[in-house]
Short mmCIF file of C-alpha atoms and ligand atoms in Angstrom, two decimals:
data_model
loop_
_atom_site.label_atom_id
_atom_site.label_comp_id
_atom_site.label_asym_id
_atom_site.label_seq_id
_atom_site.Cartn_x
_atom_site.Cartn_y
_atom_site.Cartn_z
CA UNK X 1 12.62 1.41 -2.18
CA UNK X 2 9.24 0.25 -1.02
CA UNK X 3 6.54 0.66 -3.71
CA UNK X 4 2.75 0.19 -2.97
CA UNK X 5 0.01 -0.23 -5.34
CA UNK X 6 -3.66 -1.13 -5.03
CA UNK X 7 -7.17 -0.61 -6.52
CA UNK X 8 -6.40 2.89 -8.35
CA UNK X 9 -3.56 1.67 -9.90
CA UNK X 10 -5.12 -1.54 -11.12
CA UNK X 11 -8.35 -0.27 -12.65
CA UNK X 12 -7.53 -2.03 -16.03
CA UNK X 13 -5.34 -4.96 -16.72
CA UNK X 14 -3.60 -2.88 -19.11
CA UNK X 15 -2.86 -0.12 -16.23
CA UNK X 16 -1.89 -2.93 -13.84
CA UNK X 17 0.78 -4.26 -16.50
CA UNK X 18 2.22 -0.99 -16.97
CA UNK X 19 2.65 -0.45 -13.43
CA UNK X 20 4.55 -3.81 -13.27
CA UNK X 21 6.78 -2.79 -16.03
CA UNK X 22 7.56 0.67 -14.28
CA UNK X 23 8.55 -1.64 -11.36
CA UNK X 24 10.78 -3.87 -13.15
CA UNK X 25 12.48 -0.73 -14.71
CA UNK X 26 13.01 0.96 -11.23
CA UNK X 27 14.51 -2.55 -10.03
CA UNK X 28 17.34 -2.00 -12.56
CA UNK X 29 18.22 1.12 -10.70
CA UNK X 30 17.88 -0.04 -7.08
CA UNK X 31 16.44 -2.77 -4.99
CA UNK X 32 12.66 -2.93 -4.85
CA UNK X 33 10.01 -4.39 -2.57
CA UNK X 34 6.38 -4.38 -3.66
CA UNK X 35 3.37 -4.27 -1.37
CA UNK X 36 -0.11 -4.40 -2.65
CA UNK X 37 -3.63 -4.26 -1.88
CA UNK X 38 -6.78 -4.96 -4.15
CA UNK X 39 -9.91 -3.54 -2.76
CA UNK X 40 -11.97 -3.93 -5.94
CA UNK X 41 -10.92 -7.41 -6.15
CA UNK X 42 -11.95 -8.18 -2.69
CA UNK X 43 -15.22 -6.34 -2.95
CA UNK X 44 -16.00 -8.47 -6.23
CA UNK X 45 -15.48 -11.85 -4.42
CA UNK X 46 -17.27 -10.88 -1.38
CA UNK X 47 -20.28 -9.70 -3.62
CA UNK X 48 -20.07 -12.96 -5.61
CA UNK X 49 -20.50 -14.99 -2.39
CA UNK X 50 -23.03 -12.80 -0.96
CA UNK X 51 -20.60 -11.93 1.95
CA UNK X 52 -21.89 -8.48 3.03
CA UNK X 53 -18.87 -5.72 3.93
CA UNK X 54 -18.92 -2.24 5.31
CA UNK X 55 -16.10 0.27 5.82
CA UNK X 56 -15.50 2.16 9.21
CA UNK X 57 -13.03 4.86 9.09
CA UNK X 58 -11.67 3.50 5.87
CA UNK X 59 -11.06 0.05 7.16
CA UNK X 60 -12.98 -3.03 5.99
CA UNK X 61 -15.09 -4.76 8.90
CA UNK X 62 -13.94 -8.25 8.44
CA UNK X 63 -15.51 -11.09 10.06
CA UNK X 64 -13.92 -14.57 9.96
CA UNK X 65 -15.93 -15.64 6.97
CA UNK X 66 -14.89 -12.28 5.10
CA UNK X 67 -11.40 -12.86 6.17
CA UNK X 68 -11.41 -16.08 4.35
CA UNK X 69 -12.49 -14.17 1.15
CA UNK X 70 -10.06 -11.37 1.49
CA UNK X 71 -7.11 -13.90 1.81
CA UNK X 72 -8.14 -16.18 -1.25
CA UNK X 73 -8.80 -13.02 -3.35
CA UNK X 74 -5.53 -11.34 -2.38
CA UNK X 75 -3.47 -14.33 -2.63
CA UNK X 76 -4.64 -15.08 -6.11
CA UNK X 77 -4.06 -11.63 -7.24
CA UNK X 78 -0.57 -11.73 -5.55
CA UNK X 79 0.39 -14.57 -7.76
CA UNK X 80 -0.79 -12.51 -10.93
CA UNK X 81 1.18 -9.52 -9.78
CA UNK X 82 4.20 -11.39 -8.93
CA UNK X 83 4.33 -12.79 -12.25
CA UNK X 84 3.77 -9.46 -13.87
CA UNK X 85 6.69 -7.80 -12.05
CA UNK X 86 8.90 -10.71 -13.12
CA UNK X 87 12.09 -11.99 -11.11
CA UNK X 88 9.81 -11.83 -8.13
CA UNK X 89 8.45 -14.15 -5.38
CA UNK X 90 4.80 -13.37 -4.06
CA UNK X 91 4.26 -13.70 -0.33
CA UNK X 92 1.50 -12.84 2.19
CA UNK X 93 2.32 -11.84 5.70
CA UNK X 94 1.74 -15.52 6.60
CA UNK X 95 5.02 -16.53 4.93
CA UNK X 96 7.91 -17.07 7.43
CA UNK X 97 5.93 -14.59 9.79
CA UNK X 98 6.71 -11.98 7.11
CA UNK X 99 4.04 -9.41 8.78
CA UNK X 100 2.92 -10.26 12.35
CA UNK X 101 -0.16 -8.24 13.77
CA UNK X 102 -2.67 -8.00 16.66
CA UNK X 103 -6.46 -7.47 16.46
CA UNK X 104 -6.62 -3.59 16.01
CA UNK X 105 -10.20 -3.31 17.52
CA UNK X 106 -12.57 -6.34 17.94
CA UNK X 107 -15.38 -4.40 16.61
CA UNK X 108 -13.90 -4.59 13.28
CA UNK X 109 -13.38 -8.38 13.37
CA UNK X 110 -10.07 -9.78 11.82
CA UNK X 111 -8.35 -6.23 10.99
CA UNK X 112 -4.74 -6.09 12.13
CA UNK X 113 -2.22 -3.51 13.26
CA UNK X 114 1.25 -4.71 12.30
CA UNK X 115 3.51 -5.60 15.08
CA UNK X 116 6.42 -7.03 13.40
CA UNK X 117 8.16 -7.44 9.71
CA UNK X 118 10.40 -10.26 9.08
CA UNK X 119 13.22 -7.68 7.62
CA UNK X 120 15.85 -10.36 7.32
CA UNK X 121 13.59 -12.36 4.96
CA UNK X 122 13.23 -9.42 2.55
CA UNK X 123 16.96 -8.74 2.63
CA UNK X 124 17.69 -12.36 1.81
CA UNK X 125 15.14 -12.28 -1.22
CA UNK X 126 16.57 -8.80 -2.31
CA UNK X 127 20.17 -10.03 -2.05
CA UNK X 128 19.24 -13.02 -4.12
CA UNK X 129 18.10 -10.47 -6.78
CA UNK X 130 14.16 -11.26 -6.35
CA UNK X 131 11.52 -8.68 -5.88
CA UNK X 132 9.33 -9.52 -2.93
CA UNK X 133 5.88 -8.97 -3.83
CA UNK X 134 3.68 -8.75 -0.57
CA UNK X 135 -0.03 -9.12 -0.36
CA UNK X 136 -1.43 -7.12 2.84
CA UNK X 137 -2.45 -10.30 4.86
CA UNK X 138 -0.78 -10.66 8.32
CA UNK X 139 -0.65 -13.42 10.79
CA UNK X 140 -2.11 -12.96 14.30
CA UNK X 141 -0.85 -14.30 17.42
CA UNK X 142 -3.54 -17.21 17.15
CA UNK X 143 -2.01 -18.12 13.78
CA UNK X 144 -4.90 -17.06 11.80
CA UNK X 145 -4.87 -14.41 9.04
CA UNK X 146 -5.68 -10.57 9.69
CA UNK X 147 -6.60 -8.11 7.17
CA UNK X 148 -4.61 -4.99 7.01
CA UNK X 149 -5.01 -1.72 4.82
CA UNK X 150 -2.19 -2.12 2.28
CA UNK X 151 -1.01 1.40 2.71
CA UNK X 152 -0.46 0.66 6.31
CA UNK X 153 1.11 -2.69 5.46
CA UNK X 154 3.47 -0.91 3.11
CA UNK X 155 4.40 1.78 5.63
CA UNK X 156 5.40 -0.95 8.17
CA UNK X 157 7.50 -2.72 5.62
CA UNK X 158 9.14 0.71 4.78
CA UNK X 159 9.97 1.45 8.41
CA UNK X 160 11.38 -2.01 9.16
CA UNK X 161 13.81 -1.77 6.32
CA UNK X 162 14.61 1.82 7.00
CA UNK X 163 14.00 2.58 3.20
CA UNK X 164 11.48 5.20 1.40
CA UNK X 165 8.24 4.24 0.06
CA UNK X 166 6.39 5.39 -2.85
CA UNK X 167 2.45 5.03 -2.63
CA UNK X 168 1.12 4.82 -6.28
CA UNK X 169 -2.51 6.24 -6.83
CA UNK X 170 -4.70 8.02 -9.29
CA UNK X 171 -3.54 11.58 -8.52
CA UNK X 172 -0.13 13.32 -9.04
CA UNK X 173 0.38 13.85 -5.25
CA UNK X 174 -1.33 15.88 -2.59
CA UNK X 175 -2.89 18.99 -3.89
CA UNK X 176 -3.17 22.30 -2.13
CA UNK X 177 -6.31 22.83 -3.90
CA UNK X 178 -7.73 19.61 -4.69
CA UNK X 179 -8.48 18.95 -7.82
CA UNK X 180 -6.29 21.33 -9.45
CA UNK X 181 -3.07 19.41 -10.58
CA UNK X 182 -1.11 22.87 -10.56
CA UNK X 183 -1.49 23.07 -6.87
CA UNK X 184 0.59 19.81 -6.10
CA UNK X 185 3.00 20.12 -3.10
CA UNK X 186 6.28 19.00 -3.95
CA UNK X 187 7.29 18.70 -0.43
CA UNK X 188 5.21 18.34 2.83
CA UNK X 189 6.55 18.15 6.47
CA UNK X 190 4.70 16.14 9.24
CA UNK X 191 3.44 19.46 10.56
CA UNK X 192 2.19 20.87 7.17
CA UNK X 193 0.14 17.38 6.65
CA UNK X 194 -1.26 17.64 10.21
CA UNK X 195 -2.33 21.27 9.59
CA UNK X 196 -3.57 20.23 5.98
CA UNK X 197 -5.99 17.70 7.53
CA UNK X 198 -7.21 20.25 10.20
CA UNK X 199 -7.71 22.78 7.21
CA UNK X 200 -9.62 20.28 5.29
CA UNK X 201 -7.54 20.62 2.17
CA UNK X 202 -6.43 17.16 2.62
CA UNK X 203 -9.65 15.15 2.72
CA UNK X 204 -11.24 11.79 1.81
CA UNK X 205 -9.20 8.77 0.60
CA UNK X 206 -6.07 11.10 0.88
CA UNK X 207 -6.30 11.34 4.83
CA UNK X 208 -5.66 7.39 5.31
CA UNK X 209 -2.92 7.66 2.74
CA UNK X 210 -0.94 10.66 4.37
CA UNK X 211 -1.47 8.86 7.69
CA UNK X 212 0.06 5.70 6.52
CA UNK X 213 3.00 7.99 5.17
CA UNK X 214 3.48 9.57 8.68
CA UNK X 215 3.27 6.04 10.35
CA UNK X 216 6.15 4.96 7.92
CA UNK X 217 8.12 7.79 9.15
CA UNK X 218 7.39 7.13 12.66
CA UNK X 219 8.55 3.38 12.01
CA UNK X 220 11.85 4.42 10.53
CA UNK X 221 11.40 5.27 6.75
CA UNK X 222 13.31 8.33 5.60
CA UNK X 223 10.69 9.65 3.14
CA UNK X 224 7.17 8.69 1.99
CA UNK X 225 6.14 10.07 -1.33
CA UNK X 226 2.50 9.82 -2.97
CA UNK X 227 2.67 9.77 -6.53
CA UNK X 228 0.48 8.85 -9.78
CA UNK X 229 0.48 5.20 -11.09
CA UNK X 230 -0.85 6.32 -14.34
CA UNK X 231 1.71 7.86 -16.04
CA UNK X 232 5.10 6.45 -17.76
CA UNK X 233 8.23 7.28 -16.07
CA UNK X 234 6.57 8.77 -12.98
CA UNK X 235 7.89 5.72 -10.58
CA UNK X 236 11.27 6.53 -11.62
CA UNK X 237 10.89 10.23 -11.23
CA UNK X 238 9.27 9.92 -7.74
CA UNK X 239 12.19 8.00 -6.90
CA UNK X 240 14.67 10.57 -7.48
CA UNK X 241 12.26 13.22 -5.76
CA UNK X 242 11.13 14.91 -9.03
CA UNK X 243 7.45 13.82 -9.07
CA UNK X 244 4.77 13.30 -6.48
CA UNK X 245 4.61 14.63 -3.00
CA UNK X 246 7.56 13.83 -0.79
CA UNK X 247 6.50 13.86 2.90
CA UNK X 248 9.46 14.03 5.35
CA UNK X 249 9.54 14.58 9.21
N1 ADP Q 301 -5.48 17.21 -1.35
C1 ADP Q 301 -5.66 16.33 -2.10
N2 ADP Q 301 -5.06 15.91 -2.97
C2 ADP Q 301 -5.15 14.90 -4.03
N3 ADP Q 301 -6.07 14.01 -3.78
C3 ADP Q 301 -6.85 14.21 -2.70
C4 ADP Q 301 -6.89 15.46 -1.87
N4 ADP Q 301 -7.73 15.27 -0.91
C5 ADP Q 301 -8.40 14.28 -1.21
N5 ADP Q 301 -8.02 13.64 -2.17
C6 ADP Q 301 -8.74 12.37 -2.71
O1 ADP Q 301 -7.77 11.23 -2.57
C7 ADP Q 301 -7.93 10.25 -3.40
C8 ADP Q 301 -6.74 9.19 -3.44
O2 ADP Q 301 -7.13 8.45 -2.25
P1 ADP Q 301 -7.48 6.79 -2.51
O3 ADP Q 301 -8.73 6.89 -3.73
O4 ADP Q 301 -8.23 6.40 -1.27
O5 ADP Q 301 -6.51 6.27 -3.03
P2 ADP Q 301 -6.10 4.43 -3.43
O6 ADP Q 301 -7.37 3.83 -3.79
O7 ADP Q 301 -5.06 4.59 -4.41
O8 ADP Q 301 -5.34 4.08 -2.14
C9 ADP Q 301 -7.79 11.10 -4.72
O9 ADP Q 301 -8.19 10.31 -5.92
C10 ADP Q 301 -8.76 12.42 -4.39
O10 ADP Q 301 -9.99 11.92 -4.79
C1 X2W Q 302 -8.47 -3.37 6.59
C2 X2W Q 302 -8.81 -3.24 5.30
O1 X2W Q 302 -9.37 -2.27 5.14
N1 X2W Q 302 -8.05 -3.90 4.41
C3 X2W Q 302 -8.29 -3.70 2.92
C4 X2W Q 302 -7.15 -4.39 2.30
C5 X2W Q 302 -6.84 -4.08 0.73
C6 X2W Q 302 -6.53 -2.61 0.41
O2 X2W Q 302 -5.96 -1.90 1.26
O3 X2W Q 302 -6.52 -2.45 -0.70
P1 X2W Q 302 -6.30 -1.00 -1.56
O4 X2W Q 302 -4.95 -0.68 -1.60
O5 X2W Q 302 -6.63 -1.31 -3.06
O6 X2W Q 302 -7.07 -0.04 -1.01
C7 X2W Q 302 -9.39 -4.28 2.25
O7 X2W Q 302 -10.06 -5.11 2.87
O8 X2W Q 302 -9.89 -3.54 1.30
#
C-alpha cells in the first residue's frame, strides 16, 4: 500500500506523530511505501528567506532559488518523518534515480512531471523489512532537482508498483454535498469523478487530489482512496475499503 500525507495531516506535531503511528500499525499488516509533501513547511522556509512564491493551477511556480529551499525543507522534513515512522529509510527522488522527471512547463520553473520510478529499489527496501519514506523531489535529465506535487508523485509510485494508494487529508473522503460528511461517496468510478468536477460538487483542493487519483489508476494502480488523516484507525479501515472514498476505473 502507498500512503501519502502532506500539509493537512501535519497541522500539528501531535497529528503528524499520530499519522506516523497509524502507518507503523498498517505496516504490521502489509508492506507500506510512504510519499509525503509539506507545503506549509516549504512556505515557512521560503518566507523566512524572502523568496516569493505563487501557485498556478495548484502548482508552486519554482524558480531555481526557490527549488533550493523546497529541496532543503522537504529533505529535513523527510528525515524527521522517517524517524517517526520507524524501521524506515528516508529518500528523495534523487536517491538512485528513485523519481525521474521532466520539466512540466518552463513557465513554472523547476516543476517536474514524473517520467520514471525506480520500483526495484522500493521492492528491495520493502523486502528487507524497511518502509521507504519518499519526499516529492525528483531528478531531471540535467541531474538537478525538480519540484513535484506530492499527490502526483505518490500516484506515480503507486502506478509503478501496481499497488493501491491512500491519500490522507482533512476530510473523510469525497462528499457529494460538501461540507456534509454524511454525503461521503464510499466508491466512485473515473466517470463519476469526471462528472463531479464538471458539475462542480468536486471543487477546490479536491480537484488536483482526484486528478492525482485518476493519474495513479492510469499508471497502473488498482485503486486510489481519499481518507482522513485525523482519526484513529482510519488508515487501516481505508486499507480494508471501509473508510474514505475509493476510486476505481
Ligand atoms: N466534494 C468535496 N468533498 C470533500 N472535500 C472537498 C470537496 N470539494 C472541495 N473539497 C475541499 O478539498 C479539501 C482537500 O484538498 P486540500 O486541502 O488541497 O488537501 P491536502 O492539502 O491534504 O492535499 C477539503 O478540505 C475541502 O475543503
Ligand atoms: C509543484 C508543487 O506544487 N510542489 C509542492 C510540493 C509539496 C506538496 O505537494 O505538499 P502537500 O502535500 O503538503 O500539498 C509545493 O511546492 O508545495
